[in-house]
């Protein structure tokens, strides 16, 4: 196994504001693994508040003994091996896992979605995210969302109703809401949830602080729409802790350390009777296609990374009726890889 990687800055179309942070670009590490004649591609998207960086990612890669990763890939052993090198670092672990999944599909001549037994007939529509912004910019963003059948609105500041009213003056599409832990009073939060329900909001992510399991559970017990954990759940082991406190979870490959563990989380969440949203960070087509391969196993998808950025280095995924159209190509189905990308 031969590994090459580069640093890449993914520029956002609009500075992205959520309840607690704002930024204009996201540092990535793009990874290529070569095994025999095949090449697999992976991506680590390292939004600063998650604590990883290009430097921490390359330091992690330096610890990997690539000769340990032999085909056929034993994913449970590989993930345990990566975890044994260092705790944390889920994004760079995801890059390795995604590249191995791409390679696995190419070596088997099968699309990743087929390997995970995801039925493309069950592909959910993907949401387009509207970050916190002025009414003028929100107008632009809603216009950018043409082609999407559901919007996700970031709330959690003091102008939540105003934001929703602005969006509602422009579109009747169903809405997902992400409060990003921005609400701190459960009584106010439940009143807001009922108001949002009347506004055509169909789910709410992480209403209160991730540490306030009791507060989030209180809302879950009363909410007319599903309440999902995002910040409160990263990897498989976290699921046990929040079981019963939320109706469902938001799985992201950059939190779960990749596709293998995300799939395990899907199976576990189902066994708990929980709903599943599969989401993303700011990502290129690479990690987005990896998540899309698992999306038919989930209830909802929020895989808009390639549309929120300006310089996706790969061919953009295809959407029809707001749904990813995955091709019958081996691996992730990633296209448009420039030959000199890893020499720059
Ligand atoms: Mg979220």
Short mmCIF file of C-alpha atoms and ligand atoms in Angstrom, two decimals:
data_model
loop_
_atom_site.label_atom_id
_atom_site.label_comp_id
_atom_site.label_asym_id
_atom_site.label_seq_id
_atom_site.Cartn_x
_atom_site.Cartn_y
_atom_site.Cartn_z
CA UNK A 1 0.00 0.00 0.00
CA UNK A 2 1.34 3.41 -1.04
CA UNK A 3 -0.09 6.62 0.43
CA UNK A 4 0.09 10.16 -0.99
CA UNK A 5 -1.70 13.19 0.33
CA UNK A 6 -2.06 16.92 -0.16
CA UNK A 7 -3.39 19.89 1.77
CA UNK A 8 -6.41 21.56 0.14
CA UNK A 9 -8.48 24.58 1.18
CA UNK A 10 -12.13 24.25 0.32
CA UNK A 11 -13.59 27.74 -0.06
CA UNK A 12 -17.15 28.33 1.04
CA UNK A 13 -19.58 30.20 -1.23
CA UNK A 14 -20.78 32.22 1.74
CA UNK A 15 -19.03 32.72 5.09
CA UNK A 16 -20.71 30.02 7.14
CA UNK A 17 -22.24 30.98 10.47
CA UNK A 18 -23.80 28.61 12.95
CA UNK A 19 -24.82 29.30 16.55
CA UNK A 20 -21.26 29.41 17.91
CA UNK A 21 -18.79 29.83 15.00
CA UNK A 22 -18.20 31.46 11.60
CA UNK A 23 -15.63 30.70 8.85
CA UNK A 24 -14.89 31.19 5.12
CA UNK A 25 -12.87 28.09 4.18
CA UNK A 26 -12.21 24.59 5.48
CA UNK A 27 -8.82 22.83 5.54
CA UNK A 28 -8.85 19.39 3.96
CA UNK A 29 -6.40 16.57 3.55
CA UNK A 30 -6.96 14.61 0.34
CA UNK A 31 -5.54 11.09 0.44
CA UNK A 32 -4.73 8.65 -2.33
CA UNK A 33 -3.96 5.01 -1.53
CA UNK A 34 -2.47 2.77 -4.22
CA UNK A 35 -2.80 -0.97 -3.95
CA UNK A 36 -1.61 -3.10 -6.85
CA UNK A 37 -3.16 -1.41 -9.93
CA UNK A 38 -6.00 0.29 -8.05
CA UNK A 39 -6.26 3.75 -6.48
CA UNK A 40 -8.60 4.71 -3.68
CA UNK A 41 -9.40 8.29 -2.65
CA UNK A 42 -10.22 9.63 0.77
CA UNK A 43 -10.77 12.98 2.42
CA UNK A 44 -10.46 14.50 5.87
CA UNK A 45 -12.47 17.70 6.32
CA UNK A 46 -11.18 19.43 9.42
CA UNK A 47 -13.49 22.20 10.53
CA UNK A 48 -11.44 24.05 13.15
CA UNK A 49 -13.87 23.64 16.08
CA UNK A 50 -13.53 19.83 15.87
CA UNK A 51 -9.87 20.11 16.90
CA UNK A 52 -8.08 18.47 13.94
CA UNK A 53 -5.75 20.24 11.49
CA UNK A 54 -3.55 19.41 8.52
CA UNK A 55 -0.62 19.16 10.97
CA UNK A 56 -2.39 16.75 13.33
CA UNK A 57 -3.57 14.70 10.34
CA UNK A 58 -0.09 14.33 8.81
CA UNK A 59 1.35 13.48 12.25
CA UNK A 60 -1.27 10.72 12.48
CA UNK A 61 -0.50 9.43 8.97
CA UNK A 62 3.20 9.22 9.89
CA UNK A 63 2.29 6.64 12.56
CA UNK A 64 0.47 4.33 10.14
CA UNK A 65 2.34 1.23 9.02
CA UNK A 66 0.73 0.83 5.59
CA UNK A 67 2.03 -2.72 5.22
CA UNK A 68 -0.54 -3.69 7.92
CA UNK A 69 -3.42 -2.81 5.59
CA UNK A 70 -3.67 -5.77 3.25
CA UNK A 71 -6.48 -6.88 0.97
CA UNK A 72 -9.07 -8.26 1.62
CA UNK A 73 -9.50 -5.39 4.10
CA UNK A 74 -10.67 -6.42 7.53
CA UNK A 75 -12.43 -3.17 8.51
CA UNK A 76 -13.09 -3.95 12.20
CA UNK A 77 -9.38 -4.78 12.65
CA UNK A 78 -8.23 -1.77 10.66
CA UNK A 79 -10.39 0.65 12.68
CA UNK A 80 -9.14 -0.95 15.93
CA UNK A 81 -5.55 -0.57 14.64
CA UNK A 82 -6.08 3.13 13.78
CA UNK A 83 -7.66 3.70 17.21
CA UNK A 84 -4.65 2.01 18.83
CA UNK A 85 -2.33 4.60 17.21
CA UNK A 86 -4.11 7.53 18.88
CA UNK A 87 -7.51 8.30 20.37
CA UNK A 88 -9.60 10.99 18.63
CA UNK A 89 -8.59 12.13 15.11
CA UNK A 90 -11.88 10.92 13.54
CA UNK A 91 -11.49 12.97 10.32
CA UNK A 92 -8.09 11.60 9.29
CA UNK A 93 -9.25 8.10 10.27
CA UNK A 94 -12.27 8.73 8.01
CA UNK A 95 -9.94 9.70 5.14
CA UNK A 96 -8.14 6.36 5.45
CA UNK A 97 -11.40 4.41 5.79
CA UNK A 98 -12.99 6.16 2.79
CA UNK A 99 -9.92 5.53 0.60
CA UNK A 100 -9.92 1.87 1.65
CA UNK A 101 -13.64 1.56 0.88
CA UNK A 102 -13.04 3.12 -2.55
CA UNK A 103 -10.18 0.66 -3.13
CA UNK A 104 -12.29 -2.22 -1.84
CA UNK A 105 -15.02 -1.45 -4.36
CA UNK A 106 -12.52 -1.09 -7.18
CA UNK A 107 -10.78 -4.36 -6.34
CA UNK A 108 -14.17 -6.12 -6.19
CA UNK A 109 -15.49 -4.19 -9.21
CA UNK A 110 -18.57 -3.15 -7.22
CA UNK A 111 -20.01 0.22 -6.17
CA UNK A 112 -19.68 0.90 -2.42
CA UNK A 113 -23.48 1.22 -2.09
CA UNK A 114 -23.82 -2.35 -3.34
CA UNK A 115 -21.22 -3.63 -0.87
CA UNK A 116 -23.24 -2.02 1.97
CA UNK A 117 -26.49 -3.36 0.48
CA UNK A 118 -28.01 0.10 0.12
CA UNK A 119 -31.00 0.11 -2.25
CA UNK A 120 -30.79 3.18 -4.50
CA UNK A 121 -34.60 3.19 -4.77
CA UNK A 122 -34.56 4.30 -1.12
CA UNK A 123 -32.24 7.29 -1.61
CA UNK A 124 -33.64 10.18 0.49
CA UNK A 125 -33.66 13.74 -0.83
CA UNK A 126 -30.70 15.74 0.39
CA UNK A 127 -31.13 19.03 2.22
CA UNK A 128 -29.45 22.31 1.29
CA UNK A 129 -28.20 24.26 4.30
CA UNK A 130 -28.93 27.94 4.89
CA UNK A 131 -26.48 29.34 7.48
CA UNK A 132 -27.31 32.21 9.80
CA UNK A 133 -27.22 35.43 7.79
CA UNK A 134 -28.86 38.75 6.95
CA UNK A 135 -32.27 38.59 5.20
CA UNK A 136 -30.62 39.75 1.91
CA UNK A 137 -28.06 36.92 1.93
CA UNK A 138 -30.73 34.40 2.96
CA UNK A 139 -32.66 35.44 -0.13
CA UNK A 140 -29.56 34.67 -2.26
CA UNK A 141 -29.02 31.34 -0.55
CA UNK A 142 -32.62 30.23 -1.07
CA UNK A 143 -32.19 31.10 -4.76
CA UNK A 144 -28.96 29.00 -4.82
CA UNK A 145 -30.98 26.04 -3.50
CA UNK A 146 -32.94 25.59 -6.74
CA UNK A 147 -33.02 21.84 -7.43
CA UNK A 148 -33.19 20.89 -3.74
CA UNK A 149 -36.45 19.65 -2.26
CA UNK A 150 -35.74 20.42 1.39
CA UNK A 151 -33.79 23.17 3.15
CA UNK A 152 -31.92 23.02 6.43
CA UNK A 153 -31.89 26.23 8.44
CA UNK A 154 -29.30 26.94 11.10
CA UNK A 155 -30.85 28.53 14.20
CA UNK A 156 -29.75 29.07 17.77
CA UNK A 157 -29.37 32.84 18.06
CA UNK A 158 -31.88 35.45 19.17
CA UNK A 159 -33.46 36.06 15.74
CA UNK A 160 -34.67 32.51 15.05
CA UNK A 161 -38.28 33.42 14.25
CA UNK A 162 -37.18 36.24 11.96
CA UNK A 163 -34.89 33.85 10.04
CA UNK A 164 -37.62 31.26 9.58
CA UNK A 165 -40.13 33.94 8.55
CA UNK A 166 -37.66 35.22 5.93
CA UNK A 167 -37.18 31.70 4.55
CA UNK A 168 -40.94 31.10 4.64
CA UNK A 169 -41.59 34.28 2.67
CA UNK A 170 -39.45 32.77 -0.13
CA UNK A 171 -40.31 29.06 -0.21
CA UNK A 172 -42.80 26.43 0.92
CA UNK A 173 -40.23 23.60 0.93
CA UNK A 174 -40.10 21.39 4.05
CA UNK A 175 -37.44 22.57 6.49
CA UNK A 176 -34.96 20.88 8.79
CA UNK A 177 -33.70 23.00 11.66
CA UNK A 178 -30.30 22.75 13.31
CA UNK A 179 -30.04 24.68 16.57
CA UNK A 180 -26.39 23.59 17.10
CA UNK A 181 -26.87 23.55 20.93
CA UNK A 182 -27.98 27.17 20.78
CA UNK A 183 -31.05 26.94 23.05
CA UNK A 184 -30.50 26.99 26.80
CA UNK A 185 -34.02 27.19 28.26
CA UNK A 186 -36.19 24.10 27.84
CA UNK A 187 -39.54 25.89 28.25
CA UNK A 188 -38.62 28.46 25.60
CA UNK A 189 -37.19 25.69 23.43
CA UNK A 190 -40.39 23.61 23.47
CA UNK A 191 -42.48 26.70 22.64
CA UNK A 192 -40.11 27.37 19.74
CA UNK A 193 -40.36 23.74 18.58
CA UNK A 194 -44.18 23.95 18.47
CA UNK A 195 -43.94 27.22 16.54
CA UNK A 196 -41.44 25.64 14.12
CA UNK A 197 -43.73 22.63 13.68
CA UNK A 198 -46.48 25.03 12.55
CA UNK A 199 -43.98 26.54 10.08
CA UNK A 200 -43.45 23.19 8.31
CA UNK A 201 -40.25 22.17 10.11
CA UNK A 202 -39.97 18.36 10.07
CA UNK A 203 -36.97 17.70 12.34
CA UNK A 204 -34.65 19.50 14.76
CA UNK A 205 -30.98 18.83 15.37
CA UNK A 206 -29.24 19.29 18.69
CA UNK A 207 -31.54 21.83 20.37
CA UNK A 208 -29.63 22.09 23.64
CA UNK A 209 -26.05 21.63 24.83
CA UNK A 210 -24.70 18.16 24.08
CA UNK A 211 -23.83 17.69 27.77
CA UNK A 212 -27.44 18.38 28.80
CA UNK A 213 -28.78 14.91 28.03
CA UNK A 214 -31.64 15.46 30.47
CA UNK A 215 -32.72 18.74 28.85
CA UNK A 216 -32.61 17.26 25.37
CA UNK A 217 -34.52 14.18 26.61
CA UNK A 218 -37.15 16.47 28.17
CA UNK A 219 -37.70 18.06 24.75
CA UNK A 220 -37.73 14.67 23.01
CA UNK A 221 -40.53 13.55 25.34
CA UNK A 222 -42.68 16.53 24.34
CA UNK A 223 -41.75 17.44 20.79
CA UNK A 224 -44.24 16.88 17.94
CA UNK A 225 -41.28 16.43 15.53
CA UNK A 226 -38.13 14.27 15.76
CA UNK A 227 -35.25 15.62 17.86
CA UNK A 228 -31.83 14.43 16.66
CA UNK A 229 -28.45 14.30 18.39
CA UNK A 230 -25.54 15.68 16.36
CA UNK A 231 -22.82 17.17 18.60
CA UNK A 232 -23.86 14.67 21.33
CA UNK A 233 -22.91 11.64 19.24
CA UNK A 234 -19.70 11.05 17.34
CA UNK A 235 -18.74 7.41 17.25
CA UNK A 236 -20.44 4.08 17.81
CA UNK A 237 -19.56 3.98 21.52
CA UNK A 238 -21.43 7.29 22.14
CA UNK A 239 -24.75 5.87 20.97
CA UNK A 240 -25.31 3.92 24.17
CA UNK A 241 -25.01 7.13 26.25
CA UNK A 242 -27.74 9.02 24.43
CA UNK A 243 -30.11 6.14 23.74
CA UNK A 244 -33.63 7.24 24.71
CA UNK A 245 -32.70 10.93 24.98
CA UNK A 246 -33.30 11.69 21.29
CA UNK A 247 -35.55 10.32 18.54
CA UNK A 248 -32.55 9.91 16.28
CA UNK A 249 -28.98 10.79 15.39
CA UNK A 250 -27.03 12.70 12.78
CA UNK A 251 -24.21 10.50 11.51
CA UNK A 252 -21.27 12.16 9.74
CA UNK A 253 -18.28 10.30 8.36
CA UNK A 254 -15.92 12.95 9.76
CA UNK A 255 -17.21 12.13 13.27
CA UNK A 256 -17.63 8.36 12.92
CA UNK A 257 -14.11 7.72 11.54
CA UNK A 258 -15.50 6.71 8.16
CA UNK A 259 -17.95 4.46 6.35
CA UNK A 260 -17.39 1.20 8.18
CA UNK A 261 -18.23 2.62 11.59
CA UNK A 262 -21.03 4.81 10.20
CA UNK A 263 -22.62 1.62 8.90
CA UNK A 264 -22.24 0.01 12.34
CA UNK A 265 -23.91 3.08 13.86
CA UNK A 266 -26.81 2.77 11.41
CA UNK A 267 -27.35 -0.86 12.45
CA UNK A 268 -27.10 -0.05 16.16
CA UNK A 269 -29.38 3.00 15.94
CA UNK A 270 -31.99 0.90 14.11
CA UNK A 271 -31.78 -1.75 16.84
CA UNK A 272 -32.61 1.05 19.34
CA UNK A 273 -35.55 2.18 17.17
CA UNK A 274 -33.85 5.48 16.37
CA UNK A 275 -34.17 7.55 13.20
CA UNK A 276 -31.09 8.50 11.18
CA UNK A 277 -29.96 11.58 9.32
CA UNK A 278 -26.71 11.27 7.41
CA UNK A 279 -24.92 14.60 7.25
CA UNK A 280 -21.61 16.10 6.22
CA UNK A 281 -19.08 18.79 6.98
CA UNK A 282 -17.72 21.06 4.20
CA UNK A 283 -16.70 18.28 1.86
CA UNK A 284 -15.78 17.65 -1.75
CA UNK A 285 -17.49 15.03 -3.91
CA UNK A 286 -15.18 12.42 -2.39
CA UNK A 287 -16.52 12.25 1.18
CA UNK A 288 -20.01 13.26 0.00
CA UNK A 289 -20.23 10.27 -2.37
CA UNK A 290 -19.00 8.04 0.45
CA UNK A 291 -21.86 9.24 2.67
CA UNK A 292 -24.34 9.04 -0.22
CA UNK A 293 -23.48 5.34 -0.58
CA UNK A 294 -24.95 4.82 2.92
CA UNK A 295 -27.79 7.37 2.60
CA UNK A 296 -30.42 4.87 1.35
CA UNK A 297 -30.03 3.09 4.72
CA UNK A 298 -31.01 6.33 6.52
CA UNK A 299 -34.25 8.32 6.85
CA UNK A 300 -32.88 11.69 5.83
CA UNK A 301 -29.78 13.10 4.14
CA UNK A 302 -27.97 16.41 4.39
CA UNK A 303 -25.11 15.99 1.93
CA UNK A 304 -24.86 19.44 0.41
CA UNK A 305 -21.09 19.97 0.90
CA UNK A 306 -20.25 20.12 -2.83
CA UNK A 307 -22.90 22.82 -3.44
CA UNK A 308 -21.85 25.08 -0.57
CA UNK A 309 -18.26 25.37 -1.81
CA UNK A 310 -16.57 27.02 -4.80
CA UNK A 311 -13.58 24.83 -5.59
CA UNK A 312 -14.57 21.17 -5.35
CA UNK A 313 -11.62 19.58 -7.23
CA UNK A 314 -13.75 16.66 -8.49
CA UNK A 315 -16.79 16.28 -10.74
CA UNK A 316 -19.87 17.43 -8.79
CA UNK A 317 -22.34 14.70 -7.82
CA UNK A 318 -25.50 14.55 -9.88
CA UNK A 319 -28.85 15.44 -8.31
CA UNK A 320 -32.28 14.56 -9.67
CA UNK A 321 -35.45 15.54 -7.86
CA UNK A 322 -33.19 16.57 -5.00
CA UNK A 323 -31.64 13.08 -4.70
CA UNK A 324 -28.09 11.91 -5.35
CA UNK A 325 -27.90 9.83 -8.51
CA UNK A 326 -25.19 7.28 -7.81
CA UNK A 327 -23.64 5.65 -10.83
CA UNK A 328 -22.88 2.02 -11.49
CA UNK A 329 -19.14 2.56 -11.03
CA UNK A 330 -16.79 0.58 -8.78
CA UNK A 331 -15.90 2.14 -5.42
CA UNK A 332 -17.20 5.61 -4.55
CA UNK A 333 -17.83 6.52 -8.18
CA UNK A 334 -15.60 9.59 -7.82
CA UNK A 335 -14.88 11.21 -11.22
CA UNK A 336 -12.83 14.11 -12.56
CA UNK A 337 -9.63 13.36 -10.64
CA UNK A 338 -6.96 15.56 -12.19
CA UNK A 339 -3.80 13.59 -12.93
CA UNK A 340 -1.51 16.11 -11.25
CA UNK A 341 -3.69 16.71 -8.17
CA UNK A 342 -1.30 14.84 -5.89
CA UNK A 343 1.82 16.42 -7.43
CA UNK A 344 0.84 20.02 -6.69
MG1 LIG B 1 -25.81 19.65 13.09
#
